[in-house]
Structure formats: structure tokens, C-alpha cells
XYZ file of C-alpha atoms in Angstrom:
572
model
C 43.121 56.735 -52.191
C 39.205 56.823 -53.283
C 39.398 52.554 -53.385
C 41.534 52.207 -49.993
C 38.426 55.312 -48.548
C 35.863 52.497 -50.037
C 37.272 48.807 -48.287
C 37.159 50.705 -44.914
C 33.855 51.966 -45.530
C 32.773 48.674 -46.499
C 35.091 46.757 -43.478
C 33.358 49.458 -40.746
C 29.887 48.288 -42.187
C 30.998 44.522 -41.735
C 31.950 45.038 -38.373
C 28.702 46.851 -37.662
C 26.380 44.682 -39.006
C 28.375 41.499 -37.157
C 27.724 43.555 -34.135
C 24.136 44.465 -34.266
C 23.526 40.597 -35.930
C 25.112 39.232 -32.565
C 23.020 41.455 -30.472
C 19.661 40.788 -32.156
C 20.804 36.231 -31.963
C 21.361 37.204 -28.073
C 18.262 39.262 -27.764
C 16.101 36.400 -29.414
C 17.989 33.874 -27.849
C 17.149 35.442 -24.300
C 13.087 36.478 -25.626
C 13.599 32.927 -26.614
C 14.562 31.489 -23.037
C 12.327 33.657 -21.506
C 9.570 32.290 -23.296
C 10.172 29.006 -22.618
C 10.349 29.790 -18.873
C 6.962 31.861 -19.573
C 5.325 29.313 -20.885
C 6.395 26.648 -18.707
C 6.464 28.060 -15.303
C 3.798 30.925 -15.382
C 1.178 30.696 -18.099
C 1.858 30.558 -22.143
C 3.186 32.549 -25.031
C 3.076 31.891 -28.450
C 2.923 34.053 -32.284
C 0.319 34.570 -34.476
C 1.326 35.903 -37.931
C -1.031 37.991 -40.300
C -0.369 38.326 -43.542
C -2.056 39.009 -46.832
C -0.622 38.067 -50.458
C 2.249 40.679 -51.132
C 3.076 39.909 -48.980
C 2.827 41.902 -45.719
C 3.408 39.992 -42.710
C 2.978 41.013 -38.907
C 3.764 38.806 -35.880
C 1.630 39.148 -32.954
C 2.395 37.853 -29.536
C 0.013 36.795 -27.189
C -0.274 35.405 -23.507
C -0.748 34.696 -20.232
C 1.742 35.394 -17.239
C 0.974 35.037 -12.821
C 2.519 39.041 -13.322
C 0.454 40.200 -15.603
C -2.538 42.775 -15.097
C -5.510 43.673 -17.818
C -3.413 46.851 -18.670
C -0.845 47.805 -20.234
C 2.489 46.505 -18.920
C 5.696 47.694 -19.593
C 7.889 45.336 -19.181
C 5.921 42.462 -21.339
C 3.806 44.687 -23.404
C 4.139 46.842 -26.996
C 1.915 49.215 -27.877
C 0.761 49.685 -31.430
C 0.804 52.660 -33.252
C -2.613 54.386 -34.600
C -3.736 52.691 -37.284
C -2.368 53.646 -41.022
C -4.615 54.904 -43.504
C -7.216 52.896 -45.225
C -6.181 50.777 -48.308
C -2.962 49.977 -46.063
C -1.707 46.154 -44.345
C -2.710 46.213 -40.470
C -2.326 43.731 -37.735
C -2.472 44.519 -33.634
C -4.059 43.480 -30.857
C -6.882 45.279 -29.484
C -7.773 44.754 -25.151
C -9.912 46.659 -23.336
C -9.722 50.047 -25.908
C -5.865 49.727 -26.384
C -3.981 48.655 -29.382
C -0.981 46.460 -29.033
C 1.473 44.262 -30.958
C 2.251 41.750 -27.637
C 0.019 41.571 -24.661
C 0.058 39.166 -21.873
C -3.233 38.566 -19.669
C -3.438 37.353 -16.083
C -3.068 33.282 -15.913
C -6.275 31.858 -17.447
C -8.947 31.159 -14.432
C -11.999 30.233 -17.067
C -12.217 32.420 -20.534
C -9.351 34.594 -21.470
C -10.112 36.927 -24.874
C -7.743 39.113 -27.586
C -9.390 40.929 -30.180
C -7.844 40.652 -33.262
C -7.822 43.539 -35.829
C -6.699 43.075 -39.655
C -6.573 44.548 -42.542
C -5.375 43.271 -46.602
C -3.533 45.822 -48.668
C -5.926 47.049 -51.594
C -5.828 44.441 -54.395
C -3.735 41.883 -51.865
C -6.172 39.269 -49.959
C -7.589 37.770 -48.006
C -6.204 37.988 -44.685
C -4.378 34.429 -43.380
C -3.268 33.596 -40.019
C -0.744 31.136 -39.051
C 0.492 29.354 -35.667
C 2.471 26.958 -34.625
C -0.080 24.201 -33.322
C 2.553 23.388 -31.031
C 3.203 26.021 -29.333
C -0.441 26.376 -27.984
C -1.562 26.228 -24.284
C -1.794 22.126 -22.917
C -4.702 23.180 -20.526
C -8.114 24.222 -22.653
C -9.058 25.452 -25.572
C -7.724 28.039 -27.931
C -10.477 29.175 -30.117
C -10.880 31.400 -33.294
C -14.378 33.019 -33.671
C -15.871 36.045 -35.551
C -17.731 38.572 -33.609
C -21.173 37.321 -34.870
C -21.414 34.317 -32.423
C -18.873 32.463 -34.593
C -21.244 32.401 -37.169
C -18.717 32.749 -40.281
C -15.337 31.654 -37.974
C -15.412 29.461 -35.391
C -11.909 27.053 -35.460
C -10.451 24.756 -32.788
C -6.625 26.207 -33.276
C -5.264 22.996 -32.207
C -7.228 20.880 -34.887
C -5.338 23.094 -37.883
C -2.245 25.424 -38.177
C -3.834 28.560 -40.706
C -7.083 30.206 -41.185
C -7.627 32.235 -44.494
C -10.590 34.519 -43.920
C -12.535 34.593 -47.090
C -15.564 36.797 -45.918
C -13.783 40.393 -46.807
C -16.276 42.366 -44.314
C -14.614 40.307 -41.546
C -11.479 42.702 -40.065
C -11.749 41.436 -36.519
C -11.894 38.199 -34.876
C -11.551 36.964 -31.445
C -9.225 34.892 -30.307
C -10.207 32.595 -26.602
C -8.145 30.225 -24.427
C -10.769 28.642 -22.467
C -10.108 25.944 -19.444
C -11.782 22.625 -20.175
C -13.105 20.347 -17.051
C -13.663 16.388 -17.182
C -16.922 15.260 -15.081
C -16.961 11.835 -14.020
C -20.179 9.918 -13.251
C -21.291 6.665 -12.592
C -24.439 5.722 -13.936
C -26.565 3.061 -12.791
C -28.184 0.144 -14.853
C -31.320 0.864 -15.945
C -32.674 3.977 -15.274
C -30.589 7.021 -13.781
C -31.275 10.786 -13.163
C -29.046 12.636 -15.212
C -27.908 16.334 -16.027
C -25.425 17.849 -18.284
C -22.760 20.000 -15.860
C -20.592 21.564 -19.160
C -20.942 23.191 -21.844
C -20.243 21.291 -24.524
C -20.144 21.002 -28.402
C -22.470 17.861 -28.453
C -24.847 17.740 -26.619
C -26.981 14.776 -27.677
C -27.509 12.004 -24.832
C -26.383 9.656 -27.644
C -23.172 11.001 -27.902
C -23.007 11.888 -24.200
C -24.091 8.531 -22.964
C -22.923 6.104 -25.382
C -24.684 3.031 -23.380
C -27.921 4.624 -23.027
C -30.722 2.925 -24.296
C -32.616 4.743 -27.794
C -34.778 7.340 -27.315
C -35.252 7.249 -23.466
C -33.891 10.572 -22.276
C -36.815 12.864 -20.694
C -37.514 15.858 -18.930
C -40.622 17.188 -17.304
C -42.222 20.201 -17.350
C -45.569 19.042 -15.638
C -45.212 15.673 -17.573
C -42.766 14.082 -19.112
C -41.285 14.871 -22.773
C -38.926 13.003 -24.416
C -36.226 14.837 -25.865
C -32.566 14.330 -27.315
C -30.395 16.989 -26.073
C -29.651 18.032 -22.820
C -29.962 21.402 -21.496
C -27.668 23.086 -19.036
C -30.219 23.148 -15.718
C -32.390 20.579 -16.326
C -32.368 16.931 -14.986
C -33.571 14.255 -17.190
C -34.503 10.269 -16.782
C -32.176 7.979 -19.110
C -32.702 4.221 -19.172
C -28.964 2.710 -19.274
C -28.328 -0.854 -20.740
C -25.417 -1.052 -18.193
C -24.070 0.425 -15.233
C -21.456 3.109 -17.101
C -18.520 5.420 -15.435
C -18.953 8.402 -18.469
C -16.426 11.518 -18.255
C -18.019 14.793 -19.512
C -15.297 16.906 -21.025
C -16.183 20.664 -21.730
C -16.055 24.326 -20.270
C -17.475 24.936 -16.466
C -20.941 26.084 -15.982
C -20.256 28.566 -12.783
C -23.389 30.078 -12.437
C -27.420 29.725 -13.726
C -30.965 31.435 -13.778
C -33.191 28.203 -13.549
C -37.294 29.418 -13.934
C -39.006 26.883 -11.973
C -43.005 25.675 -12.193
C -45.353 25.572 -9.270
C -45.122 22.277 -7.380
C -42.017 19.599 -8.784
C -39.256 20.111 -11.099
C -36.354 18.265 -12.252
C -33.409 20.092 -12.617
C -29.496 19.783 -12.408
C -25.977 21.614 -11.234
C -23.625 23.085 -12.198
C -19.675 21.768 -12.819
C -19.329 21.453 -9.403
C -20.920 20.459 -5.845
C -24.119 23.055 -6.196
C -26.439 25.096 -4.095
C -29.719 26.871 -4.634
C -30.260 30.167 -4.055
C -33.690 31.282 -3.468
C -34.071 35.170 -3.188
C -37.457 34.924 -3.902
C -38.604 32.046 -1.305
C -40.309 29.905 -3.522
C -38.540 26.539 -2.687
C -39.706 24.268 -0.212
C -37.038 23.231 2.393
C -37.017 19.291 2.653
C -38.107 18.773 -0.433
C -35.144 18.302 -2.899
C -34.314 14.760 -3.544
C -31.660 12.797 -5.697
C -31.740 9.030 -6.837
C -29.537 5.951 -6.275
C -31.690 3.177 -7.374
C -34.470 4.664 -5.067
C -35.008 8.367 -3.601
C -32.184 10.386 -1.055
C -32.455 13.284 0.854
C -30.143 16.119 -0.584
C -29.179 19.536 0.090
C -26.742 19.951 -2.429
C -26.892 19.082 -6.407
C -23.493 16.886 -7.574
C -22.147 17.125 -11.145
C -24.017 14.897 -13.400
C -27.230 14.129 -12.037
C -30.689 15.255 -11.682
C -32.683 16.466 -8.686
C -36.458 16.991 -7.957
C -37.043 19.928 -5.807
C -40.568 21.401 -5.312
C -41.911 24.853 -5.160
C -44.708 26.600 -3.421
C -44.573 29.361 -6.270
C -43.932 29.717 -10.036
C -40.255 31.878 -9.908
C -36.686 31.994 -10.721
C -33.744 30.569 -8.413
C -29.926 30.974 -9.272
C -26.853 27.791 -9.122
C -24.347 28.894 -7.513
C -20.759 26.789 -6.502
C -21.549 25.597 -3.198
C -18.196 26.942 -1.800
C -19.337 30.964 -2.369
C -22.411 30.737 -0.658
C -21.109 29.855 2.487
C -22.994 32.216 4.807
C -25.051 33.455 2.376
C -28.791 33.608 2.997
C -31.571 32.206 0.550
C -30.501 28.592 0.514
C -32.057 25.859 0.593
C -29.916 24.568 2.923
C -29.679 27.024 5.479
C -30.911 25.058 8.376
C -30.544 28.237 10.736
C -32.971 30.168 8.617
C -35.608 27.122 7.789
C -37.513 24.152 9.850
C -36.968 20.866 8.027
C -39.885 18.741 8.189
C -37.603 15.542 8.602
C -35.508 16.789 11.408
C -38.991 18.725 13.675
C -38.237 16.455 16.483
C -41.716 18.116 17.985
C -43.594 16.299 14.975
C -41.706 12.768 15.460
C -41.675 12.535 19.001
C -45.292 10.560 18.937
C -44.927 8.814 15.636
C -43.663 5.062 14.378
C -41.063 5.162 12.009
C -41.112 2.320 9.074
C -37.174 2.000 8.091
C -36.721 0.122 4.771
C -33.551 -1.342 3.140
C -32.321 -3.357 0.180
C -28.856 -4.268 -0.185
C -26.954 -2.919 2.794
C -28.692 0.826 1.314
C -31.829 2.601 3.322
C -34.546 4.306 1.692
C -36.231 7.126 3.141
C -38.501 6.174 6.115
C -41.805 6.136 6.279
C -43.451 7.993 9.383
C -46.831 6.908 10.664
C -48.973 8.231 13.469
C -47.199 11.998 13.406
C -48.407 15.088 15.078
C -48.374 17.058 12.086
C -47.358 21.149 11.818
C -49.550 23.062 10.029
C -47.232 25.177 9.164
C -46.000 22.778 6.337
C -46.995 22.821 2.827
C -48.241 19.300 1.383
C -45.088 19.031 -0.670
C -42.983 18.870 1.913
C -45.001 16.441 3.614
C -44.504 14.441 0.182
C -42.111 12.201 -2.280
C -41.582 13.089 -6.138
C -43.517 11.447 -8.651
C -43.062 7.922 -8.162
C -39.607 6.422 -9.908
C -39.901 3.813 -13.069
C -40.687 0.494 -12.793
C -36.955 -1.557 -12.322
C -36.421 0.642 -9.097
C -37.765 0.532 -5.487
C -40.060 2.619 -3.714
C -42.290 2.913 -0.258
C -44.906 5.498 0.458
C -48.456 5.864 2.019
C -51.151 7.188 0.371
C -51.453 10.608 -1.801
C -47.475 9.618 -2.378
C -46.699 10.796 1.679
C -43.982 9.967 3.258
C -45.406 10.578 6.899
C -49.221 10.356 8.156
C -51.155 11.197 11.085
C -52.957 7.897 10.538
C -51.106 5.101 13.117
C -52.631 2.011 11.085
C -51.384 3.294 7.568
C -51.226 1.369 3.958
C -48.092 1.205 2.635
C -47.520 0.862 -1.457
C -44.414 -1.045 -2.604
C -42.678 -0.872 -6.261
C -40.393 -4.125 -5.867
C -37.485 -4.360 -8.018
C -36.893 -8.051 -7.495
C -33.940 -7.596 -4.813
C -34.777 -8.799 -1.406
C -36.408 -6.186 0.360
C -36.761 -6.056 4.885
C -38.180 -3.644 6.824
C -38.159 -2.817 10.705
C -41.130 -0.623 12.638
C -39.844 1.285 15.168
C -41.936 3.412 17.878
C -41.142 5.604 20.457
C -43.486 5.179 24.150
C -45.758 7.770 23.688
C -47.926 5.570 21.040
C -48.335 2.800 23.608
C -51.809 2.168 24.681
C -52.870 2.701 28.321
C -53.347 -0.672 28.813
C -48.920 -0.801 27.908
C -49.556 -3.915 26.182
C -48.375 -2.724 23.049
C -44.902 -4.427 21.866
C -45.249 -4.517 18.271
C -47.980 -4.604 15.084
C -49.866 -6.738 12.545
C -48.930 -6.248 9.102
C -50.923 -7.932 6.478
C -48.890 -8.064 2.983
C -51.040 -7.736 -0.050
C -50.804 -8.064 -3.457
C -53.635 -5.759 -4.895
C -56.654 -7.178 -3.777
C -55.252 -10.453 -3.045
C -54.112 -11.181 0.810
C -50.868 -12.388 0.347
C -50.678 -13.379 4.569
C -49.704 -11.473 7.602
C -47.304 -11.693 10.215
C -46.887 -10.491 14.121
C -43.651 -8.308 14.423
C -42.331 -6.757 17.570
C -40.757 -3.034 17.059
C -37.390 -3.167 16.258
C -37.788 -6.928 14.773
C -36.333 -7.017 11.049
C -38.492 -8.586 8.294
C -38.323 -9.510 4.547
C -41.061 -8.403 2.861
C -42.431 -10.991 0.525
C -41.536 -10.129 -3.006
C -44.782 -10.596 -4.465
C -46.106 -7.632 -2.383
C -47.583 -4.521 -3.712
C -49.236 -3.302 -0.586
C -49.258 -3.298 2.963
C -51.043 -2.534 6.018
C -49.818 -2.387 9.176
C -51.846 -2.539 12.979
C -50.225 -1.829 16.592
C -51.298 -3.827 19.339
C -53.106 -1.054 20.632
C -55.539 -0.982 17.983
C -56.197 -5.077 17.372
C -59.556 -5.882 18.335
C -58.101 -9.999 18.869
C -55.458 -10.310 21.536
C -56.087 -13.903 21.489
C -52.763 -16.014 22.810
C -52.867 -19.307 21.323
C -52.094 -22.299 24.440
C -50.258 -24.383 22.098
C -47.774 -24.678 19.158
C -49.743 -25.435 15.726
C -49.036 -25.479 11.718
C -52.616 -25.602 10.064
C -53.087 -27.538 6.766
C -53.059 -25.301 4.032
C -55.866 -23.404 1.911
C -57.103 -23.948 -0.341
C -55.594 -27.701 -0.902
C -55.137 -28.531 -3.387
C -54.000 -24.825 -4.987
C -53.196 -23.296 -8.379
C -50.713 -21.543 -8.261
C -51.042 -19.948 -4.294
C -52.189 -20.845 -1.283
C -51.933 -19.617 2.936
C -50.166 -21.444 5.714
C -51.439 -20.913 9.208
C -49.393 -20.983 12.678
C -49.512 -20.622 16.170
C -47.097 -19.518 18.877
C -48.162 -19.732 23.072
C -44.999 -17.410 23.287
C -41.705 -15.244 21.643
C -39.064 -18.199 19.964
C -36.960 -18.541 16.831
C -39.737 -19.219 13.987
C -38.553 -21.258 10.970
C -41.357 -22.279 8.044
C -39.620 -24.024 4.949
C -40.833 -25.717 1.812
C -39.654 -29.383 0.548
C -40.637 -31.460 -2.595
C -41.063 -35.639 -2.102
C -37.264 -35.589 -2.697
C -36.360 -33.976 0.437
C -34.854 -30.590 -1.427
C -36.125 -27.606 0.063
C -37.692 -25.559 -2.375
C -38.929 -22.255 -0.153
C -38.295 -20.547 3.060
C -41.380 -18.584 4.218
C -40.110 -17.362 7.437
C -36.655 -17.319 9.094
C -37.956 -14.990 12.408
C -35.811 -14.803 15.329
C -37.832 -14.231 18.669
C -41.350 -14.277 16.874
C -43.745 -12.623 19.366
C -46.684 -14.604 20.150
C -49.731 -15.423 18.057
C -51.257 -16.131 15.156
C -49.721 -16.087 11.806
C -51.192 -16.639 7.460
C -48.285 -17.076 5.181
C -48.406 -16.963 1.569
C -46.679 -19.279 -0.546
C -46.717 -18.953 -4.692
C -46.045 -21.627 -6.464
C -45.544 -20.096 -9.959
C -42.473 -21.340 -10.562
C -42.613 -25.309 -9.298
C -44.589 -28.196 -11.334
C -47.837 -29.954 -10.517
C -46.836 -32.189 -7.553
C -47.069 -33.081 -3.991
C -44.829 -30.850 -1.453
C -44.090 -31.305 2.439
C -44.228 -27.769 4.430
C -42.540 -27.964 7.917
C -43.004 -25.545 10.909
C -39.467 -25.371 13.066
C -40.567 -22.927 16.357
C -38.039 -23.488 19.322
C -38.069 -27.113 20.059
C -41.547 -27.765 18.697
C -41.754 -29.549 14.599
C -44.203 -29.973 13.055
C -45.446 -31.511 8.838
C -47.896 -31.567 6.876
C -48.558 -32.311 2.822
C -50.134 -29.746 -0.098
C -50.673 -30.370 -3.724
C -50.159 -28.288 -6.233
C -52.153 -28.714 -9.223
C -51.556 -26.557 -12.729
């Protein structure tokens, strides 16, 4: 009776344990599906185990979820008891003052934190954690740190599996999913305006910019400083050996304090399309600039490059995503709040404007003979320091970009690339005589006249590639109208020459202008000018010879119907 008493005590404890076995493989079966679906449809889930060397163990379960607030939710969430007493095995969660065992967060917008308590059993550590690699977030970063800046801990938790924590005074560490973003940039050959818009691990120009060339990365701060890391804010000039697409991969920079300098700085964005905002109303509207081989007019700072702006004050500005400060006042771009020297139609309705381009690509124009405001400070009236040598540049003197002055010199930085310009004026700069159709601009390099050339507004030009300088003169202002009666080509000067010399013409009236250089075997070896509708007058041309041998050369004059040849020696 006492055995048959102990087989159905033993049978009802079979059938119990079968029971509450098959409800625990249908629970974790279902915690199971429902963290697949978690993780694939609304955010991520995975365990963390702590254990010491008993060995204790605790699983904690952390997340994200779209239904998830930053407290405590019932239907994901378990609390934690209080903490046992000292000298015992812990593990929880700790957010925002509660304890937990699982917690899930909202869905990840840039930086989502767990702190992580833990404790060894007297005479049983250190403390390890353990994860499935695997199981970890695809987007970002999930990141183990101490609480001392990640001084002592700082681990990449898809780069290893466990972390033992040797420093015993270390019971809590925090545990980060941060998003990553890739910046893509094109860089151009030679030298490029640059700034770093992530945070990242590295950040040495070497390693950012694999193609740049050595120890050409600097910043300015009232002069230039070379340096060799980049700093979030700051824009920088790199010399590239190639034109280079780089990606940037690291966390988002959404917002910076930048302390600016009296007068220019170089600075940079943020991770995305950037304004400035200006509380303080130190920045001077017009004045911020980016670089594509030769200076732009900007209003907002891209991803990966640098900027000058200029100040009329010593002062602090904050970078903001250009998309939230839509409407918001202080920026430099607010045209409804500001007067933009470039677009005061008041101050261009008198002037000439002197439109460069290279390529198929403007530069900024040049304005001369301008009514100027005096409401404007000098830097807005002016271009950043000048760019280095290998790109192109125009402005007048004292580095202006518009004058009062209506016969204005003009300096040049050539970059070997055919370079053509066009002067255009409005009425209102027309003598009273209305004779005036055009100017006289004399090409020079330094003090040497290179030649000069009649040009009607509107009428495109080359500009000869050996020029440094020029200076231009409206008809208004030339002293010698004189009309030549006839067609002429002049013999050179001086002949014979070493390595330059100056070709003179003369048109009675406006036709198609061709003057071309041949050697004794027929093979053209120049063309000086290729003018449609050259106005009347007189024209010098310069021709260098640098690059032909010793020898004699034909130069021939084409103008409408009229030819014209005559001979030059060159003598080295």
C-alpha cells in the first residue's frame, strides 16, 4: 500500500513537471517569436549575461521598441527587486532612477544608454559579461564604457563576445547603441577646403584622407598652422594628390558652440546641410564663402568642407541643422532681416560688372565704378585671403571685390586653364557725349605690358595666360579716340626678340579679328586673337615665345576680308 501511495506520487509529479516543461518551451518559444518580430520589425532585443566564478549568473534583456516610452512599461518591462545585501551576486538594469531586469527604450534616433549595475559574490570574481555578437543591432554602434569617460572600459561589442572587468572598484558600466552616418565628399586635386562633419575614432587627416598629400592640412587662427587632426568646427586647407570621393563614417554632430576671431575664420558644419546662428550679431551677411577650385557665394555650410565667414566682433555663434531653423531669427541667411551687399540693387545700378569664367564654371564678379553704402563694413565689401597657388582668382585692390573706382586694376592668380572674361555696364556710366560702347584693357604681367585690346561690353575675351594684372579704361575716360582710316598689322617690336615681343593692328571699323602665328613650315604655332565683331581701333598684342626655338616665324592678320603678313625672328 505505502509503494503503490509512492508510484502515484511520483507519476502525479511526472505529469506535472511535463506540464509546466511544455508551458515554459511555449512561453520561450512565443518570447522567442516575439523577439524576432521585435527585433526585426520595430527596433532590437538581445541578452546580456553577468556572471562571476561560482558561478552566479543573471540574464539581462535590453532594447529598443516604436512602443516603448523612457518608463517603466508593463507589458515589456521587469522590475528588479532592491538590491541584496553587500557581499551578495547582483545584476539589473538601472534607467532613469529605476532598477530593472528587461527594459526596452524608444527606437534609437542618435544615442540610446542602460546603466549597468554588478556585483561578484565575496571571494568569487571578477564580474564577466557575455553576448551573442550576433544578436546585436545592424544600424550603429553598441558600446561598453565605464563611467569615467571610458577610461578603464571602453569596447566595440561587435568586435568581441565577453568582457571580464578586472578593475574591482568598477560595479557599473554603461552600455550605448549609437547610430553611425557615412559622409560622402568629393575632393578636388590639389588643394581643397575641408572639415570633419563626425565624430569619429581617428581623426588624423592621414587616416581620413588617405590621398592627401604629407603634412599639408592647416587651419587658421589669424595665420595659418599646420596641424594633423581635425577638429569638429573648424575648416582646414589639404593639398590632394588626386581628385578623391572619401566617405566619413562616424556618429552625427547635431549641434556646436564655434568662438569666432575678429575679421576671417575658417570653419566647418555639421553632419548635415548647416546654418549659422548668430544671437549675438557678430557675422557679417555676404561674407561667407566656400571653394570649388576658386571662391562661391554660400549661405549654408555642406558636410565635409570648409567655409570662410568674417566677423565684425570677437564672439560665439551656434551650428545648427539647417532644417530647424527655418523661421528662426539670427541667421546668416535671413535675407528678410539683413541687406546683402551683392544683391543692393541701389549700389549696382551705376556700376560695370567684370564676369569671369574657366571651364563652363563662373567666379564671383568683379564690380567696378559702384555707388557704395556706407552702411557696409569693409569685409563685406571684400574676398578671403587669397586661395593657394594651383587655383584661380580675380580681385581689385586691398583684395575687393567691388570699387567705386570705374578704371580699376584687376590681379589674376592663373591656374593654367584657359581663362575669358566679359565687361558688362549698365547706361548710367555712359559719358554725355554717349560714345561709350566698350573699354581698353591693357594685360600685364607685373611690370611688363603684356598688350591691350579694345572690347565692346558684353564681348567675351580670353585673357592671356601669362597675365598677372590688368587694367581696364571705358571709352568715356580715353583721352585717344583716334579711328584708324585703314586696315594695318605693324611689324613687330622689338625684332628680332628674346623670348617676347608686341604686335600692333588697326581696324577703320567692328569685323571678325583673327591674328595667328606660323613657323617657315606653314604649321601654325599661336593664335593671339580669335575676336568676333572687334570694335574699332588700335590694338598691342603680346606674343611669348618661351616655348619655340631660335628661328624665323610668319604672323598673319585675318580682319573681315582684309590679310595681311609679315616676318619676326626669334633669337635665344
Amino acid at each position: 500500500m505505502l509503494i503503490s501511495r509512492k508510484i502515484y506520487t511520483i507519476v502525479i509529479l511526472v505529469i506535472i513537471s511535463q506540464f509546466i516543461f511544455s508551458n515554459r518551451q511555449v512561453a520561450a518559444e512565443q518570447a522567442g517569436l516575439e523577439s524576432s518580430d521585435k527585433n526585426e520589425s520595430t527596433g532590437f532585443t538581445f541578452s546580456l549575461t553577468v556572471s562571476d566564478n561560482l558561478p552566479n549568473s543573471k540574464d539581462l534583456i535590453v532594447g529598443t521598441d516604436s512602443t516603448a516610452t523612457a518608463g517603466f512599461d508593463a507589458e515589456t518591462d521587469r522590475l528588479a527587486p532592491p538590491q541584496p545585501p553587500s557581499g551578495s551576486f547582483d545584476a539589473r538594469l538601472r534607467v532613469n532612477g529605476q532598477d530593472f531586469f528587461t527594459f526596452y527604450q524608444p527606437l534609437t534616433v542618435e544615442k540610446t544608454q542602460w546603466n549597468i549595475l554588478f556585483a561578484a559574490e565575496t571571494g568569487y570574481g571578477p564580474v564577466t559579461l557575455s553576448w551573442d555578437s550576433a544578436d546585436l543591432p545592424s544600424e550603429g554602434r553598441m558600446l561598453l564604457t565605464d563611467t569615467i569617460d571610458g577610461s578603464f572600459v571602453n569596447v566595440d561589442m561587435s568586435e568581441q563576445s565577453s568582457l571580464t572587468v578586472e578593475q574591482a572598484f568598477i560595479t557599473q558600466l554603461t552600455l550605448t547603441h549609437q547610430l553611425t552616418v557615412d559622409v560622402v565628399e568629393t575632393y578636388r586635386a590639389n588643394w581643397d577646403l575641408v572639415g570633419l562633419p563626425v565624430d569619429v575614432e581617428y581623426d588624423s587627416y592621414a587616416d581620413l584622407f588617405p590621398t592627401s598629400n604629407a603634412n599639408t592640412l592647416y587651419g587658421y587662427n589669424g595665420t595659418y598652422n599646420e596641424s594633423q587632426i581635425l577638429v569638429a568646427g573648424a575648416g582646414y586647407w589639404l593639398n590632394f594628390a588626386e581628385q578623391d570621393e572619401v566617405t566619413m563614417t562616424g556618429f552625427p554632430i547635431r549641434e556646436l558652440d564655434l568662438e569666432l576671431r575678429a575679421n576671417w575664420n575658417l570653419i566647418a558644419g555639421l553632419s548635415e546641410s548647416t546654418q549659422i546662428v548668430d544671437e549675438g550679431e557678430i557675422l557679417l551677411p555676404g561674407s561667407l564663402y566656400g571653394y570649388n577650385g576658386t571662391y562661391n557665394e554660400s549661405t549654408t555650410l555642406e558636410p565635409g568642407n570648409g567655409y570662410w565667414v568674417a566677423t565684425q566682433a570677437a564672439g560665439s555663434v551656434t551650428l545648427l541643422p539647417a532644417e530647424s531653423t527655418e523661421g528662426m531669427s539670427g541667421g546668416l541667411a535671413n535675407e528678410d532681416l539683413i541687406r546683402h551687399p551683392r544683391h543692393d540693387e541701389a549700389m549696382m545700378s551705376q556700376a560695370m560688372v567684370i564676369e569671369f569664367d574657366q571651364g563652363g564654371a563662373s567666379l564671383l564678379s568683379l564690380v567696378a565704378g559702384a555707388t557704395i553704402d556706407e552702411q557696409y563694413h569693409p569685409l563685406q565689401l571684400s574676398l578671403p585671403p587669397a586661395p593657394p597657388q594651383g587655383s584661380v582668382d580675380v580681385r581689385f585692390d586691398n583684395n575687393r571685390w567691388i570699387t567705386e573706382d570705374f578704371s580699376p586694376r584687376i590681379h589674376i592668380q592663373q591656374n593654367g586653364e584657359p581663362l575669358y572674361m566679359v565687361v558688362k555696364s549698365s547706361q548710367a556710366n555712359v559719358s554725355d557725349n554717349n560714345l561709350s560702347t566698350g573699354v581698353e584693357v591693357t594685360y600685364m604681367d607685373g611690370d611688363r605690358e603684356l598688350g591691350s585690346i579694345r572690347a565692346n561690353y558684353g564681348q567675351r575675351m580670353e585673357v592671356p595666360a601669362q597675365a598677372s594684372e590688368l587694367m581696364m579704361v571705358p571709352d568715356g575716360e580715353l583721352v585717344d579716340q583716334d579711328i584708324p582710316m585703314e586696315f594695318s598689322l605693324g611689324q613687330n617690336y622689338p625684332n628680332p626678340f628674346n623670348p617676347s615681343t608686341n604686335i600692333e593692328y588697326a581696324l577703320p571699323e567692328a569685323v571678325d579679328v583673327r591674328l595667328e602665328i606660323f613657323n617657315m613650315l606653314g604649321q601654325r604655332v599661336a593664335v593671339l586673337v580669335d575676336a568676333q565683331q572687334q570694335a574699332a581701333g588700335r590694338y598691342t598684342m603680346n606674343f611669348d615665345a618661351s616655348n619655340l626655338t631660335s628661328g624665323v616665324y610668319i604672323y598673319r592678320l585675318t580682319a573681315g576680308s582684309f590679310t595681311q603678313t609679315q616676318k619676326m625672328m626669334l633669337v635665344k
